[in-house]
Amino acid sequence: MKHSQFSWPILIWYARPLEIPLIGLRYVIVSGGVLSGLGKGVTASSIGVLLKSAGLRVTSIKIDPYLNSDAGTMSPFEHGEVFVLDDGGEVDLDLGNYERFLDLNLARDNNLTTGKIYSKVLEAERRGDYLGKTVQVIPHITDAVQDWIIDVAKRPADGSEETPDVCIIELGGTVGDIESAPYLEALRQFQFRVGRENVTFVHVSLVPVMGPVGEQKTKPTQHTVKELMGLGITPDVLVCRSSQPLNDETRQKLSAFCHVHPNAVFSTHDVPNIYHVPLMLEEQGFCDILNIDCEKTGLLDEWKTMAHRLDELREEVSIAMVGKYTDLSDAYLSVIKSLQHAALAVERKLNIDWIEASDLEDDNNSEAWSLLRSANGVLVPGGFGDRGIEGKVLAAQYARENNVPYLGICLGLQVATIEFCRNVLGIKDATSTEFDADAANPAVIFMPEISKTHLGGTMRLGSRPTIFQVDDCITKRLYGGSDSVDERHRHRYEINPDLVEQIEAAGLKFVGKDESGQRCEIFELDGHPYYVGVQYHPEFKSRPGRPSPPFLGLLLASSGQSLP
Ligand code: GLN
């Protein structure tokens, strides 16, 4: 076990002799105040980038104080996208931020929910583990939370076998919420369990800018810090979301009223792109207050290059996203990020044209159709249920017939196959049993092994291999020529194996299949510049600087550049 030695100067006042041995890990605990949507996850991930740039091994735990066991049964319309991990965990989208920013592969246990903690405690109670005691939120739930953190924080997440040096713990919700109270109590106790000098509390808050002269208001932050302190937690660092950089007066005032060192008050103000966030924290001295050398690995230079390259892109490429929840872009967060990673790689400024699929259904001259016609490429992302399906089928048909680059992800592969069966094979009523359980001619069917009664965690989930069936094809080349690729899945339906021969004979080739050689994973259309469908979700493994191959192909083709 290797741990880097570094000290936390601003925490020296708190250091006191401990009787319990230190476990050697350090914890950065990120809470949020005032309101949600301040970018707590991005702030926490950006702190991770600074730690990583100093050569430290980082992992993360996201705490979601809701009663659901996981995000799998939650609507992306209400909660944003469900992120899928290698182990099949269906988790909060913030884990996607950590994976992308820190290049980690997290596991389902890195997302702690109230549902998981209560299930664990209740199971222990039924086993009789509590030996006649009354089982209570304090100490049983709060102890279980701390045990969970200590256990998971030790697990390597960066592909190495080595224990992380630092675990970033992000508490979802806002301080003051009833449901987050047991976690704050657990974290308050936690600082004594692992040693106060091993914990840094970061509180993310809001500084609104008001009035004609743009006055920076500190009162909301004062209130949320007061609330946090009332729960026994004194923040070491304040990160204030604001439209402008904090001025010295605001910083001093926040320091005085919130009992935080003036050098530990940071602002995350508006920046042209997200890669600037770690850089902005570093410029304000974040690495100094942690006493780490952020220049150590050169990682921060890579972020600087990415941030500035992105700012300088001028030539545009537009991708039509034909989806369902288009008024909430968080529902497609990883898809957007993957498009951005690929656009940067092909040096184009990305323009996403959001098209509500059902708007394509009735009027061929609608605004939705003109957006679709003006786009350089079309993407139909994953989805569930039948709303907008016919619009997606029309988008797939439009792209196929007009040689417009197309990427269909999961449902996007399924609708394109349905379209092909209808309009090329002449199976006019081809559909999926997801939309018509009694369909006479299903092109897409329910997978035999999937539960019909339980929705939570029962899909075909997580990382599974796809084996290329041909020696050479576009997607195989995009994946660097490997014979098989591991990507993450989340689906209940599959292409009807009975139709595969007929579909392939007409030119839509299933070039990638699962290990059994039966289940279709990737299609490509003969003679089309880029018409690709994938049953898996490549968006979950895309990284800045390492774009996902199917997205890279879409962006290359859409910007008129040659494919490998
Ligand atoms: N609803 C389809 C299925 O379950 C597609 C799922 C998806 O796009 N993630 O197979």
mmCIF file of C-alpha atoms in Angstrom, residues 193-341:
data_model
loop_
_atom_site.group_PDB
_atom_site.id
_atom_site.type_symbol
_atom_site.label_atom_id
_atom_site.label_comp_id
_atom_site.label_asym_id
_atom_site.label_seq_id
_atom_site.Cartn_x
_atom_site.Cartn_y
_atom_site.Cartn_z
ATOM 1 C CA ARG A 193 -13.271 8.318 13.567
ATOM 2 C CA VAL A 194 -10.601 8.947 10.909
ATOM 3 C CA GLY A 195 -8.922 11.986 12.458
ATOM 4 C CA ARG A 196 -9.900 15.593 11.864
ATOM 5 C CA GLU A 197 -6.663 16.292 10.012
ATOM 6 C CA ASN A 198 -7.607 13.651 7.452
ATOM 7 C CA VAL A 199 -10.856 15.316 6.486
ATOM 8 C CA THR A 200 -11.423 18.485 4.497
ATOM 9 C CA PHE A 201 -14.962 19.829 4.416
ATOM 10 C CA VAL A 202 -15.777 21.768 1.266
ATOM 11 C CA HIS A 203 -19.091 23.587 1.136
ATOM 12 C CA VAL A 204 -20.439 24.717 -2.239
ATOM 13 C CA SER A 205 -22.694 27.725 -2.108
ATOM 14 C CA LEU A 206 -24.117 30.570 -4.170
ATOM 15 C CA VAL A 207 -23.150 34.235 -4.291
ATOM 16 C CA PRO A 208 -25.852 36.040 -6.272
ATOM 17 C CA VAL A 209 -24.952 39.280 -8.019
ATOM 18 C CA MET A 210 -27.658 41.892 -7.579
ATOM 19 C CA GLY A 211 -28.601 45.449 -8.504
ATOM 20 C CA PRO A 212 -27.323 48.005 -11.014
ATOM 21 C CA VAL A 213 -23.729 47.946 -9.721
ATOM 22 C CA GLY A 214 -23.577 44.162 -9.522
ATOM 23 C CA GLU A 215 -23.274 43.759 -5.765
ATOM 24 C CA GLN A 216 -22.082 40.316 -4.645
ATOM 25 C CA LYS A 217 -24.413 39.070 -1.917
ATOM 26 C CA THR A 218 -22.999 36.926 0.870
ATOM 27 C CA LYS A 219 -26.094 36.391 3.012
ATOM 28 C CA PRO A 220 -27.293 33.090 1.445
ATOM 29 C CA THR A 221 -23.826 31.620 2.064
ATOM 30 C CA GLN A 222 -23.739 32.957 5.613
ATOM 31 C CA HIS A 223 -27.054 31.226 6.296
ATOM 32 C CA THR A 224 -26.125 27.877 4.827
ATOM 33 C CA VAL A 225 -22.789 27.818 6.678
ATOM 34 C CA LYS A 226 -24.600 28.679 9.897
ATOM 35 C CA GLU A 227 -26.919 25.733 9.281
ATOM 36 C CA LEU A 228 -23.966 23.440 8.616
ATOM 37 C CA MET A 229 -22.193 24.616 11.756
ATOM 38 C CA GLY A 230 -25.395 24.051 13.721
ATOM 39 C CA LEU A 231 -25.071 20.411 12.689
ATOM 40 C CA GLY A 232 -21.530 20.340 14.025
ATOM 41 C CA ILE A 233 -19.586 20.672 10.775
ATOM 42 C CA THR A 234 -17.273 23.613 10.187
ATOM 43 C CA PRO A 235 -16.357 23.975 6.531
ATOM 44 C CA ASP A 236 -12.658 24.329 5.769
ATOM 45 C CA VAL A 237 -13.198 25.560 2.241
ATOM 46 C CA LEU A 238 -15.997 27.532 0.616
ATOM 47 C CA VAL A 239 -16.582 27.298 -3.120
ATOM 48 C CA CYS A 240 -19.008 29.958 -4.278
ATOM 49 C CA ARG A 241 -20.867 29.689 -7.531
ATOM 50 C CA SER A 242 -21.337 33.124 -8.986
ATOM 51 C CA SER A 243 -21.663 34.797 -12.352
ATOM 52 C CA GLN A 244 -18.533 36.863 -11.613
ATOM 53 C CA PRO A 245 -15.209 36.247 -9.882
ATOM 54 C CA LEU A 246 -15.528 37.075 -6.170
ATOM 55 C CA ASN A 247 -13.985 40.415 -5.260
ATOM 56 C CA ASP A 248 -11.704 40.828 -2.247
ATOM 57 C CA GLU A 249 -14.363 42.479 -0.151
ATOM 58 C CA THR A 250 -16.769 39.552 -0.678
ATOM 59 C CA ARG A 251 -14.028 37.069 0.125
ATOM 60 C CA GLN A 252 -13.120 38.869 3.360
ATOM 61 C CA LYS A 253 -16.729 39.122 4.386
ATOM 62 C CA LEU A 254 -17.409 35.447 3.732
ATOM 63 C CA SER A 255 -14.268 34.548 5.634
ATOM 64 C CA ALA A 256 -15.267 36.644 8.647
ATOM 65 C CA PHE A 257 -18.886 35.492 8.810
ATOM 66 C CA CYS A 258 -18.357 31.874 7.891
ATOM 67 C CA HIS A 259 -15.250 31.111 9.964
ATOM 68 C CA VAL A 260 -13.231 30.108 6.902
ATOM 69 C CA HIS A 261 -9.692 31.291 6.145
ATOM 70 C CA PRO A 262 -9.801 34.042 3.454
ATOM 71 C CA ASN A 263 -7.437 31.996 1.264
ATOM 72 C CA ALA A 264 -9.922 29.145 1.423
ATOM 73 C CA VAL A 265 -12.799 31.079 -0.144
ATOM 74 C CA PHE A 266 -13.002 30.255 -3.860
ATOM 75 C CA SER A 267 -15.259 31.249 -6.670
ATOM 76 C CA THR A 268 -16.484 29.137 -9.533
ATOM 77 C CA HIS A 269 -17.732 31.842 -11.830
ATOM 78 C CA ASP A 270 -19.023 31.536 -15.383
ATOM 79 C CA VAL A 271 -16.423 30.143 -17.795
ATOM 80 C CA PRO A 272 -16.635 29.279 -21.494
ATOM 81 C CA ASN A 273 -16.311 25.534 -20.907
ATOM 82 C CA ILE A 274 -16.241 23.009 -18.080
ATOM 83 C CA TYR A 275 -12.512 22.174 -18.473
ATOM 84 C CA HIS A 276 -11.763 25.613 -17.030
ATOM 85 C CA VAL A 277 -13.171 24.693 -13.598
ATOM 86 C CA PRO A 278 -10.104 22.857 -12.193
ATOM 87 C CA LEU A 279 -7.878 25.525 -13.753
ATOM 88 C CA MET A 280 -9.859 28.312 -12.133
ATOM 89 C CA LEU A 281 -9.598 26.644 -8.702
ATOM 90 C CA GLU A 282 -5.866 26.180 -9.182
ATOM 91 C CA GLU A 283 -5.384 29.820 -10.233
ATOM 92 C CA GLN A 284 -7.066 30.928 -7.005
ATOM 93 C CA GLY A 285 -4.642 28.870 -4.933
ATOM 94 C CA PHE A 286 -6.521 25.653 -4.223
ATOM 95 C CA CYS A 287 -3.363 23.564 -4.539
ATOM 96 C CA ASP A 288 -1.565 25.880 -2.110
ATOM 97 C CA ILE A 289 -4.147 25.487 0.621
ATOM 98 C CA LEU A 290 -3.941 21.709 0.237
ATOM 99 C CA ASN A 291 -0.149 21.969 0.041
ATOM 100 C CA ILE A 292 0.015 19.810 -3.051
ATOM 101 C CA ASP A 293 2.123 20.309 -6.151
ATOM 102 C CA CYS A 294 -0.351 20.416 -9.028
ATOM 103 C CA GLU A 295 2.474 20.682 -11.562
ATOM 104 C CA LYS A 296 3.812 17.283 -10.575
ATOM 105 C CA THR A 297 2.276 15.125 -13.301
ATOM 106 C CA GLY A 298 1.609 17.536 -16.160
ATOM 107 C CA LEU A 299 -2.076 16.587 -16.069
ATOM 108 C CA LEU A 300 -3.140 20.168 -15.504
ATOM 109 C CA ASP A 301 -1.274 21.232 -18.648
ATOM 110 C CA GLU A 302 -3.375 18.740 -20.601
ATOM 111 C CA TRP A 303 -6.518 20.317 -19.139
ATOM 112 C CA LYS A 304 -5.233 23.785 -20.056
ATOM 113 C CA THR A 305 -4.658 22.663 -23.638
ATOM 114 C CA MET A 306 -8.134 21.086 -23.846
ATOM 115 C CA ALA A 307 -9.871 24.133 -22.346
ATOM 116 C CA HIS A 308 -8.154 26.546 -24.717
ATOM 117 C CA ARG A 309 -8.506 24.362 -27.816
ATOM 118 C CA LEU A 310 -12.223 24.130 -27.160
ATOM 119 C CA ASP A 311 -12.491 27.923 -26.793
ATOM 120 C CA GLU A 312 -10.776 28.426 -30.122
ATOM 121 C CA LEU A 313 -12.899 26.109 -32.282
ATOM 122 C CA ARG A 314 -14.709 28.049 -35.002
ATOM 123 C CA GLU A 315 -15.815 25.683 -37.772
ATOM 124 C CA GLU A 316 -19.136 24.127 -36.791
ATOM 125 C CA VAL A 317 -20.702 20.699 -37.061
ATOM 126 C CA SER A 318 -24.341 20.193 -36.196
ATOM 127 C CA ILE A 319 -25.816 16.995 -34.901
ATOM 128 C CA ALA A 320 -29.556 16.462 -34.662
ATOM 129 C CA MET A 321 -30.429 14.684 -31.402
ATOM 130 C CA VAL A 322 -33.797 13.069 -31.945
ATOM 131 C CA GLY A 323 -34.991 12.229 -28.465
ATOM 132 C CA LYS A 324 -37.762 12.430 -25.981
ATOM 133 C CA TYR A 325 -36.738 14.471 -23.013
ATOM 134 C CA THR A 326 -35.255 17.313 -24.940
ATOM 135 C CA ASP A 327 -36.290 20.014 -22.476
ATOM 136 C CA LEU A 328 -33.977 18.461 -19.900
ATOM 137 C CA SER A 329 -30.566 18.008 -21.435
ATOM 138 C CA ASP A 330 -29.320 16.250 -18.258
ATOM 139 C CA ALA A 331 -31.371 13.288 -19.464
ATOM 140 C CA TYR A 332 -28.698 12.790 -22.147
ATOM 141 C CA LEU A 333 -25.677 14.106 -20.261
ATOM 142 C CA SER A 334 -23.173 11.394 -21.218
ATOM 143 C CA VAL A 335 -24.303 11.465 -24.855
ATOM 144 C CA ILE A 336 -23.696 15.225 -24.944
ATOM 145 C CA LYS A 337 -20.295 14.801 -23.291
ATOM 146 C CA SER A 338 -19.360 12.067 -25.787
ATOM 147 C CA LEU A 339 -20.354 14.311 -28.705
ATOM 148 C CA GLN A 340 -18.215 17.070 -27.196
ATOM 149 C CA HIS A 341 -15.218 14.773 -26.748
#
